[in-house]
Short mmCIF file of C-alpha atoms and ligand atoms in Angstrom, two decimals:
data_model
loop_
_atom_site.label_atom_id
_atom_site.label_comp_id
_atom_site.label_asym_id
_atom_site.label_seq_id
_atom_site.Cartn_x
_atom_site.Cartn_y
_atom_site.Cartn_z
CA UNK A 1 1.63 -15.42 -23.56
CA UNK A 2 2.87 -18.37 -21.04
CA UNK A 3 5.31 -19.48 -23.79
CA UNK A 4 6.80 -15.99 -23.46
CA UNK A 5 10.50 -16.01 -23.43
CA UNK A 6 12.48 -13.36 -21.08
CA UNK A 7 15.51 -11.48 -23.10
CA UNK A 8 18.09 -11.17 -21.06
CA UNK A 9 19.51 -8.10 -23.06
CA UNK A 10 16.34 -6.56 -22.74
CA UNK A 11 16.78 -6.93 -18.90
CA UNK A 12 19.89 -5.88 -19.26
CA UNK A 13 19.07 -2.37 -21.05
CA UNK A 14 16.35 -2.24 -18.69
CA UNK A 15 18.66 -2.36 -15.78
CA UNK A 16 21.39 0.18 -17.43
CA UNK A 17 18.84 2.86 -17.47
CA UNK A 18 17.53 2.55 -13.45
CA UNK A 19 21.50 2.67 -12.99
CA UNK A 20 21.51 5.95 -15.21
CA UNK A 21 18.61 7.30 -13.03
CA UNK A 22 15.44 6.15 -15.82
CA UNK A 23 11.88 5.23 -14.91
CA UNK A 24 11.35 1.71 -16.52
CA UNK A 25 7.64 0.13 -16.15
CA UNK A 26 7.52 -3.85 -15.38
CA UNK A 27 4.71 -6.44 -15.28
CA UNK A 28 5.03 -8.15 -11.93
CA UNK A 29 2.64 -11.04 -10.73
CA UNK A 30 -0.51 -8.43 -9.38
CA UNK A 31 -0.04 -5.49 -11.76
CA UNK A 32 2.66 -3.36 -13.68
CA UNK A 33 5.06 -1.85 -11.63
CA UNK A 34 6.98 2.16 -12.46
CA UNK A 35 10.53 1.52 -11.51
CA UNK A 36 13.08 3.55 -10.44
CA UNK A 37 16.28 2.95 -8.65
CA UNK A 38 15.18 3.08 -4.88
CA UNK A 39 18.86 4.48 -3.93
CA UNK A 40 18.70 7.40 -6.09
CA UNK A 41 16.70 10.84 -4.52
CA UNK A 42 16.78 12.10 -8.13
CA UNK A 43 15.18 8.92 -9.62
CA UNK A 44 12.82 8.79 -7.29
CA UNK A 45 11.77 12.83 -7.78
CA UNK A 46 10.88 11.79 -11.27
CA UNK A 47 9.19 9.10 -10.18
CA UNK A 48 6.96 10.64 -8.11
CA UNK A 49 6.57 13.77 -11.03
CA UNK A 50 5.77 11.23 -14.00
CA UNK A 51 3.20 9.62 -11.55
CA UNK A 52 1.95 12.46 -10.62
CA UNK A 53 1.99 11.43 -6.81
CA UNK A 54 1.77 13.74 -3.90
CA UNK A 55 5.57 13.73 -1.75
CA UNK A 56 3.85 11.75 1.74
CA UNK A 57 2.66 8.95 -0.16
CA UNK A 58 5.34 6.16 0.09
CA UNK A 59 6.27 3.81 -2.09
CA UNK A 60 7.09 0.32 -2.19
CA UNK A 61 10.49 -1.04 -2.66
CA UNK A 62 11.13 -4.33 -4.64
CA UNK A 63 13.72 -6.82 -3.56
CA UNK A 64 15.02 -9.93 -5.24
CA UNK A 65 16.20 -12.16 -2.42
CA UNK A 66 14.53 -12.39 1.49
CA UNK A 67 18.44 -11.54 2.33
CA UNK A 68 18.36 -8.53 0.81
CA UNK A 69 15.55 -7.41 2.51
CA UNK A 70 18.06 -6.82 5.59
CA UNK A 71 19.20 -3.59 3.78
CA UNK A 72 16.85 -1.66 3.66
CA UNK A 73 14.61 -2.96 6.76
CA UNK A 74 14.80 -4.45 10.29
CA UNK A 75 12.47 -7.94 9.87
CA UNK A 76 11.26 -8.98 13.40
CA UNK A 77 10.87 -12.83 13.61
CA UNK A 78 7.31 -12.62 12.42
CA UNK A 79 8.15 -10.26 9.59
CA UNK A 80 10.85 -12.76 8.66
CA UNK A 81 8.53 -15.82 9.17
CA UNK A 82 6.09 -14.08 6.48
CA UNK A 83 8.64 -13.32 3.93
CA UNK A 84 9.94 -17.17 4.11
CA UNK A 85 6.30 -18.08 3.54
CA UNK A 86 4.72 -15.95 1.29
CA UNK A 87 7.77 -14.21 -0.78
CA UNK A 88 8.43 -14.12 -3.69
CA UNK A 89 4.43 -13.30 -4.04
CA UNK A 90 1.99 -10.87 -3.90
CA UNK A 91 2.80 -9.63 0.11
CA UNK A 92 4.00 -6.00 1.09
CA UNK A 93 5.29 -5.68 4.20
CA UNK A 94 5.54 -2.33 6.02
CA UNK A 95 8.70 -2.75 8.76
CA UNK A 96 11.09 0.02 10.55
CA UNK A 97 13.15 1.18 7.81
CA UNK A 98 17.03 1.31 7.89
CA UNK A 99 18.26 5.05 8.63
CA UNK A 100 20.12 5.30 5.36
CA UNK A 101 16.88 4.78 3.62
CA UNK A 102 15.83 7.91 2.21
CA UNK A 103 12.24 9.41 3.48
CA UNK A 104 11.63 10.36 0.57
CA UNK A 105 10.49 6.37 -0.18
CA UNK A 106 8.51 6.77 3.02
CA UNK A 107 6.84 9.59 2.40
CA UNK A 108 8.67 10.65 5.50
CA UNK A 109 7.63 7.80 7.76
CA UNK A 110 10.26 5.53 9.90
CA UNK A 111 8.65 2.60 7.66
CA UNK A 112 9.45 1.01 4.70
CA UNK A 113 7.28 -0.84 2.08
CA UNK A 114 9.15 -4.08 0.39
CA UNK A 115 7.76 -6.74 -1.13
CA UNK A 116 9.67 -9.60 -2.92
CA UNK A 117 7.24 -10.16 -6.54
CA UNK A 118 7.36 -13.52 -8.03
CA UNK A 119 6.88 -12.27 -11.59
CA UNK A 120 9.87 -13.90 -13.80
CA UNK A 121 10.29 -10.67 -15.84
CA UNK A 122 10.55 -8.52 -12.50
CA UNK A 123 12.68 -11.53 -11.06
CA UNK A 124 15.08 -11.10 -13.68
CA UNK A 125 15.32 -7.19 -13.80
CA UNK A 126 15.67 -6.98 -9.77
CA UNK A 127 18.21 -9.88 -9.51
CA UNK A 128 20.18 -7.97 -12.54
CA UNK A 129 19.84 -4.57 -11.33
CA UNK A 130 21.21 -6.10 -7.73
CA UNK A 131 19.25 -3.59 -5.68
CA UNK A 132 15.97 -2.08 -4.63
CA UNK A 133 13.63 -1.01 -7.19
CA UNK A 134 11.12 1.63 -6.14
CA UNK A 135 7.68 0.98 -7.84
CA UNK A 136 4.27 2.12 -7.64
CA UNK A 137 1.80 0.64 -10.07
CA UNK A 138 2.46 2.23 -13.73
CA UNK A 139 -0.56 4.51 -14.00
CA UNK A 140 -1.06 8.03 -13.19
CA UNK A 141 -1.75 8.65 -9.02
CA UNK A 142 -5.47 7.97 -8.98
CA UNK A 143 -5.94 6.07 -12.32
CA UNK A 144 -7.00 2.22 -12.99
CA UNK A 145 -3.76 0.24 -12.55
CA UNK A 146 -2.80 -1.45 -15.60
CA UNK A 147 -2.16 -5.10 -16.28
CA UNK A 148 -0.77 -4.70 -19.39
CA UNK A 149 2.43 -3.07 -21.30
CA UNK A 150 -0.08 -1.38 -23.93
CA UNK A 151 -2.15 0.02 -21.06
CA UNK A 152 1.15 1.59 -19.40
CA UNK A 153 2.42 3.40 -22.88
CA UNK A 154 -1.16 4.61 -23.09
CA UNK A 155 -0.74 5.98 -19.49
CA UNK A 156 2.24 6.97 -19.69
CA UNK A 157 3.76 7.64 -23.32
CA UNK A 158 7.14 8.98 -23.53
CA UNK A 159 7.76 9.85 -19.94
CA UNK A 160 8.79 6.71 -19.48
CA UNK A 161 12.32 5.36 -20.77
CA UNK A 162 10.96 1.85 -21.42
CA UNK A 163 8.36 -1.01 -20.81
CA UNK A 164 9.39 -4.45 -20.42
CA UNK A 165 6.62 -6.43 -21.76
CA UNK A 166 6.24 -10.46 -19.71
CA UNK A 167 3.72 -12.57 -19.47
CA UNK A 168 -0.23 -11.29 -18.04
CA UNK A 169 -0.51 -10.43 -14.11
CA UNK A 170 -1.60 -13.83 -12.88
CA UNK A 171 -3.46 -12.09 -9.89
CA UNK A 172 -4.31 -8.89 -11.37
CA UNK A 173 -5.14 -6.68 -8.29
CA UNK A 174 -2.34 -4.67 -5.81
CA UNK A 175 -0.19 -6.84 -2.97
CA UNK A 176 -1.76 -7.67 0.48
CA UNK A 177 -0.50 -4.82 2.76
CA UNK A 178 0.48 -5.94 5.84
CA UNK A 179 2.27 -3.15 8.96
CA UNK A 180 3.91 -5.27 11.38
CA UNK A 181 5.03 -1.37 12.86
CA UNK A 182 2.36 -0.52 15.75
CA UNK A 183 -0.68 -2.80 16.09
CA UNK A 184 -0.25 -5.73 12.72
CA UNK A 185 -2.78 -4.66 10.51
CA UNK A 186 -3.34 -5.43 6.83
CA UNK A 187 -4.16 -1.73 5.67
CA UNK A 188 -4.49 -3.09 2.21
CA UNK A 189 -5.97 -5.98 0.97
CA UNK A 190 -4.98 -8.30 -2.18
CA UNK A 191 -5.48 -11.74 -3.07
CA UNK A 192 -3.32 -13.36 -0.38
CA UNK A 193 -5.47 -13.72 2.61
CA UNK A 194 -6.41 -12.48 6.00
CA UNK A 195 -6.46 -15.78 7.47
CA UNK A 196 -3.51 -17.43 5.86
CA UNK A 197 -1.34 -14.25 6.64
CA UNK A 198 -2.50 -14.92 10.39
CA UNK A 199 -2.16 -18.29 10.23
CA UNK A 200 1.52 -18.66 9.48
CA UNK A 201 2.86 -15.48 11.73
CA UNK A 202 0.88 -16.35 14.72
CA UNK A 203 -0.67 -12.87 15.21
CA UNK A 204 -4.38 -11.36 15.65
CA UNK A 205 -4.25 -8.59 12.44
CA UNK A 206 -6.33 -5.72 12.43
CA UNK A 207 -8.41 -5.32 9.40
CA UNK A 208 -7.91 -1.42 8.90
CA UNK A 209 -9.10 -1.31 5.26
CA UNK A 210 -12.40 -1.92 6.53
CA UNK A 211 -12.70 1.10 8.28
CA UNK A 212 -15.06 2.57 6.45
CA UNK A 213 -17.75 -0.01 6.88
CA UNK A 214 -17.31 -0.37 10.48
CA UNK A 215 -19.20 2.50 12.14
CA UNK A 216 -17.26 5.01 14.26
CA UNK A 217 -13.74 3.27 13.47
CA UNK A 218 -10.80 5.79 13.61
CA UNK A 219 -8.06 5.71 11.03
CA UNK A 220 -5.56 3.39 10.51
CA UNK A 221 -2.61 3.69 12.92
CA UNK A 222 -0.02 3.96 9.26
CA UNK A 223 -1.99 5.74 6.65
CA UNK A 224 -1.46 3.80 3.15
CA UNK A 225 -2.54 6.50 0.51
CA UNK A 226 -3.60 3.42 -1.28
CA UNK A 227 -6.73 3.76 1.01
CA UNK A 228 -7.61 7.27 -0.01
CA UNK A 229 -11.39 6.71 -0.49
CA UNK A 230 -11.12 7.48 -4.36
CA UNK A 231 -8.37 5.60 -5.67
CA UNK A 232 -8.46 3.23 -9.19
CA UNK A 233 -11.25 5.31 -10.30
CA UNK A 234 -11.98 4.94 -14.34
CA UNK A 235 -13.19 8.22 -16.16
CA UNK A 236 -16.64 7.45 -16.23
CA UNK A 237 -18.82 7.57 -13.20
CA UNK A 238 -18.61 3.72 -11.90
CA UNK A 239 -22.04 2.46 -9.92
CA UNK A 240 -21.30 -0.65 -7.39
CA UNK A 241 -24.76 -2.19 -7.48
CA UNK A 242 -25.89 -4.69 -4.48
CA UNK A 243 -26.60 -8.10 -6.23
CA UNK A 244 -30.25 -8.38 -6.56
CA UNK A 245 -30.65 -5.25 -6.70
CA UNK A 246 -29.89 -4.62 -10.19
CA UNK A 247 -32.77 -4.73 -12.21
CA UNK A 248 -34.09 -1.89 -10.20
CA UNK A 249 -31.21 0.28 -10.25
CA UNK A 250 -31.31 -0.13 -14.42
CA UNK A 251 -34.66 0.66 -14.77
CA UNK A 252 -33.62 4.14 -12.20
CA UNK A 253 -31.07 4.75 -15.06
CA UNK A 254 -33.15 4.43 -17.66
CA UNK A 255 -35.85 7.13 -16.49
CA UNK A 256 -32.63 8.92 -15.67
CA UNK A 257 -32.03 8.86 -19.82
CA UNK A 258 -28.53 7.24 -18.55
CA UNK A 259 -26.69 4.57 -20.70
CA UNK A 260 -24.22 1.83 -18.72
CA UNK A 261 -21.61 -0.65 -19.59
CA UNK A 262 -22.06 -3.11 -16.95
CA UNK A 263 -20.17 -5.68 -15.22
CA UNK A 264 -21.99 -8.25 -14.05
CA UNK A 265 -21.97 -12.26 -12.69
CA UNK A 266 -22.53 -15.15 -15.32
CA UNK A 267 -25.35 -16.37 -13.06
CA UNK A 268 -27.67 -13.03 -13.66
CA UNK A 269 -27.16 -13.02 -17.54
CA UNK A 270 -30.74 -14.18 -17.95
CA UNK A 271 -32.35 -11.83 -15.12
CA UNK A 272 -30.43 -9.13 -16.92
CA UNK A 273 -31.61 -9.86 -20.17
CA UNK A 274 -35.20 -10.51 -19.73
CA UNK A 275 -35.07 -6.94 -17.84
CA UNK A 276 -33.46 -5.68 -20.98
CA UNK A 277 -35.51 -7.70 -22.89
CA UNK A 278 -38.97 -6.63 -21.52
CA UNK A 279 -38.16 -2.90 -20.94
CA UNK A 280 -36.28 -1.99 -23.66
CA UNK A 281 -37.58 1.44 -23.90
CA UNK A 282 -36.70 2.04 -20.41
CA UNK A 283 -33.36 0.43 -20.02
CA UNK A 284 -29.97 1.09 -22.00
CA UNK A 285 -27.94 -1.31 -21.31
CA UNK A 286 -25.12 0.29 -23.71
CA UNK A 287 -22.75 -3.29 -23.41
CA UNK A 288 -21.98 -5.70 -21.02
CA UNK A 289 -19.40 -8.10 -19.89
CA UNK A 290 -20.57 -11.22 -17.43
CA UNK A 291 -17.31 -13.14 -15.83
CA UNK A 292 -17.66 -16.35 -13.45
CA UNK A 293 -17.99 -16.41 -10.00
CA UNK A 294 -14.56 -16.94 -8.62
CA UNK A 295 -12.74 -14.50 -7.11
CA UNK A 296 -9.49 -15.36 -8.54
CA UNK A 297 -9.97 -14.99 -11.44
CA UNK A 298 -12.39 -12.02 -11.28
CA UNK A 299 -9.23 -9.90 -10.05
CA UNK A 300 -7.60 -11.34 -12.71
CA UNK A 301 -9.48 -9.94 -15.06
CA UNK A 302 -10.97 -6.78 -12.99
CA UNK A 303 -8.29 -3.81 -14.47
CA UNK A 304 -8.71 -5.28 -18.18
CA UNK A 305 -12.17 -5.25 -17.91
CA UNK A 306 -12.99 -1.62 -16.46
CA UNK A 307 -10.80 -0.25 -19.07
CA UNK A 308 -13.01 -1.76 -21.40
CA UNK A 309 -16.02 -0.66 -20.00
CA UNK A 310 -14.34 2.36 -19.67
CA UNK A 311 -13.31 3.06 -23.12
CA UNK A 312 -15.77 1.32 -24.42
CA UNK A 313 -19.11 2.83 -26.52
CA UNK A 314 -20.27 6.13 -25.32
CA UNK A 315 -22.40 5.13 -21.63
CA UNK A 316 -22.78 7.70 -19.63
CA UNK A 317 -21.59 5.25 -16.58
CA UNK A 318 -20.51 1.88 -15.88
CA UNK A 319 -22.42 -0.07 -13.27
CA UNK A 320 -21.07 -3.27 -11.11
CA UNK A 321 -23.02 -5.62 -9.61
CA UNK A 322 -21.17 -6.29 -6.33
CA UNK A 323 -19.52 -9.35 -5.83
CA UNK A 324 -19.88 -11.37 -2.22
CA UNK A 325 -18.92 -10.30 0.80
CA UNK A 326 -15.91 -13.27 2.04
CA UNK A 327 -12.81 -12.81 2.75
CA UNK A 328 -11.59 -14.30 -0.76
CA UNK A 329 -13.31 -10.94 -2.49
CA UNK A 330 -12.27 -8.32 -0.06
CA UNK A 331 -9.66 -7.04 -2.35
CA UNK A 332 -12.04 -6.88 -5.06
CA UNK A 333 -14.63 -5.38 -3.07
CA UNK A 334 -11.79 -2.56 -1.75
CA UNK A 335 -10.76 -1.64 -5.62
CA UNK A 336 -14.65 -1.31 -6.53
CA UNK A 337 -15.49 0.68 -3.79
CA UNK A 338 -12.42 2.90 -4.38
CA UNK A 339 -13.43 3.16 -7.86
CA UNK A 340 -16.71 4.20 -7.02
CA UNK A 341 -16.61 6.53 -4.38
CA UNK A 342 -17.34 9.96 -4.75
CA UNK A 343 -18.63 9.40 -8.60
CA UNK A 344 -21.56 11.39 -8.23
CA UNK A 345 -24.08 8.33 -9.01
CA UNK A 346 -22.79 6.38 -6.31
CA UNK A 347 -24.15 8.97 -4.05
CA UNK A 348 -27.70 9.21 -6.19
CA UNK A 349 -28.60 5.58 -5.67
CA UNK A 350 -27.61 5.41 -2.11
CA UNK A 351 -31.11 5.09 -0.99
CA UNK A 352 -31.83 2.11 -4.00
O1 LIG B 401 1.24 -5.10 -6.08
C1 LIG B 401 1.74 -4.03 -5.75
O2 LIG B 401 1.94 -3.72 -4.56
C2 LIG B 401 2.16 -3.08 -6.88
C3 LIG B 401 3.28 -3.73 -7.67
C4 LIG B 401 3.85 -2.81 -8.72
O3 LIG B 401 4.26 -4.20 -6.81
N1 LIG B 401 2.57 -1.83 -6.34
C5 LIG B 401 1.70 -0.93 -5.84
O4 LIG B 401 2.29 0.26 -5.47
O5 LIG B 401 0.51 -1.13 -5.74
P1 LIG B 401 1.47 1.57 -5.16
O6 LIG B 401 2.50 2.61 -4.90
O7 LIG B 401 0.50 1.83 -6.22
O8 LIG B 401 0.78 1.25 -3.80
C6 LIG B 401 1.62 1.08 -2.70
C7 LIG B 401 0.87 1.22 -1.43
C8 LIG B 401 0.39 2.62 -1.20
O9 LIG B 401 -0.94 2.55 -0.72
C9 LIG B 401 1.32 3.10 -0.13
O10 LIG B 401 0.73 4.00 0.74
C10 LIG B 401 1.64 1.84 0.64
O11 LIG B 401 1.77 0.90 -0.37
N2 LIG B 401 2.90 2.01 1.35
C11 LIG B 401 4.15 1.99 0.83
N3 LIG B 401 5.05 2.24 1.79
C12 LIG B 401 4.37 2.41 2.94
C13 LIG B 401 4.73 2.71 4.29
N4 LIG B 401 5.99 2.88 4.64
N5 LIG B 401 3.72 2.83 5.19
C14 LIG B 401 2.45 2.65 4.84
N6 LIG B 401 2.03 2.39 3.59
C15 LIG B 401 2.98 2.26 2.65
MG1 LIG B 402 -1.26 2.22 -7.21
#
């Protein structure tokens, strides 16, 4: 797909039909984006409808140009300092929002969510359209985000006026979310990280998506419904396995009389098959995908590759063997956790 070549008329349809008040779906750099025109209250009702997302859960507004950014929200100098850095790229930033800017973005909040992608295709639709594009991912609230245009028609079918198809999500997982509003925090996190965030604007930033793994932490001070503990869940029951840990929990499964798709690193194909191997009566491994160990390109391929497991054969689960803790993998980590929580295996093997 790199030799893919952008049609401008395409871009130019797509941009007709935010101005008419349509939902058009767009690949940007992380994932695909549901687009609607971010100055319109009746675009953004059916936005919200086709997603199927509840009113106080804001969305983010996508900008062309750092100078258009000034519209829609007041950038302090850090804010500003970020956006000359990191933009266009995979970086939300939360900031006061501009009073004309209609709450219904902000899910009623004084904030506002823009980010600046660096995906041509979006590049080319924003800078045509000449205005703000309001765009969740393009999958149903609480579904896998997809990564590409088939996996957005199969989401979304005809409630959506078109898909512009670009080349594949180079990062493949959500924007960085940072709030400079209140204590800076990253409430989400992506593959643009903690420390080089910190390092450019100068300030200490709160991890708050790691609430739930610090004992006793309180909520975030802005509540990103990104965060809700079940989020990017597939259909099956997902099982985030600690490394090591896995040959146990598939021999657990098998007395269960469960099947799994797994997901799994290169470097424990062989333990994983000589468990398979040596207790095949026991263990039903239904199919399996092992990627390498870098983070990069793990997110890369992390949405394509759940949907697969996913869709895949007829498992009764999928299990995950968890990838390392640094800060490189937290926004894997934060999308597998999501995708796990509250399946009701994830709470069976708690103990394991
Ligand atoms: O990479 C991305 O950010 C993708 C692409 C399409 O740009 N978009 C995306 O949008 O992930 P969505 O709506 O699926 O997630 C946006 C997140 C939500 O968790 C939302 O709560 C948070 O951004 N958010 C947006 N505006 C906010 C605000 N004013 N305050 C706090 N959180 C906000
Ligand atoms: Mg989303």
């Amino acid at each position: 797909m790199s030799d893919f070549v952008i049609d401008q008329k395409e871009i130019e349809r797509a941009s007709e039909l935010l101005r008419a008040g349509q939902l058009v779906a767009f690949p940007t750099e992380t994932v695909y984006g549901l687009g609607a025109d971010a100055g319109n209250v009746d675009a953004i009702a059916k936005l919200y409808k086709v997603k199927g997302r509840p009113g106080n859960h804001p969305v983010i507004v996508h900008l062309s140009e750092l100078a258009a950014v000034d519209n829609w929200a007041y950038l302090s100098k850090e804010a500003r300092l970020l956006g000359e850095t990191f933009w266009p790229g995979p970086l939300t930033l939360i900031l006061p929002r501009k009073a004309h800017v209609s709450t219904l973005l902000t899910g009623g909040q004084d904030t506002v969510g823009v980010r600046i992608p660096s995906h041509p295709t979006a590049l080319a639709l924003l800078s045509t359209f000449g205005s703000g594009v309001a765009a969740p991912s393009a999958n149903k609230f609480g579904k896998l985000s997809p990564t590409t245009a088939a996996a957005v028609k199969e989401g979304l079918g005809e409630e959506v006026s078109m898909v512009l198809d670009g080349i594949t999500p180079d990062i493949g997982i959500e924007s960085t979310i940072v709030s400079l509003v209140g204590e800076p925090s990253i409430l989400r996190p992506g593959m643009l990280l903690p420390e080089d965030i910190a390092a450019v604007c100068g300030l200490e930033l709160k991890l708050a998506y790691l609430k739930s793994e610090a004992e006793g932490e309180s909520e975030p001070v802005v509540k990103a419904p990104g965060t809700l503990d079940s989020h990017y869940a597939p259909q099956r029951p997902l099982l985030l396995v600690e490394r090591g840990k896995l040959g146990e929990v598939l021999l657990e499964l098998g007395h269960k009389g469960l099947t799994c798709n797994l997901l799994a690193f290169a470097d424990s194909q062989s333990l994983i098959d000589s468990v398979a191997q040596d207790l095949a009566d026991k263990v039903s491994i239904d199919r399996s995908l092992f990627v390498e160990g870098q983070a990069k390109d793990y997110a890369r391929g992390l949405y394509g590759n759940l949907r697969h497991l996913d869709e895949t054969g007829a498992a009764s689960c999928i299990v995950v063997e968890e990838p390392p803790g640094d800060s490189a993998w937290h926004g894997v980590r934060d999308r597998l956790k999501r995708a796990g929580h509250g399946s009701s295996l994830q709470s069976l093997f708690l103990s394991v």
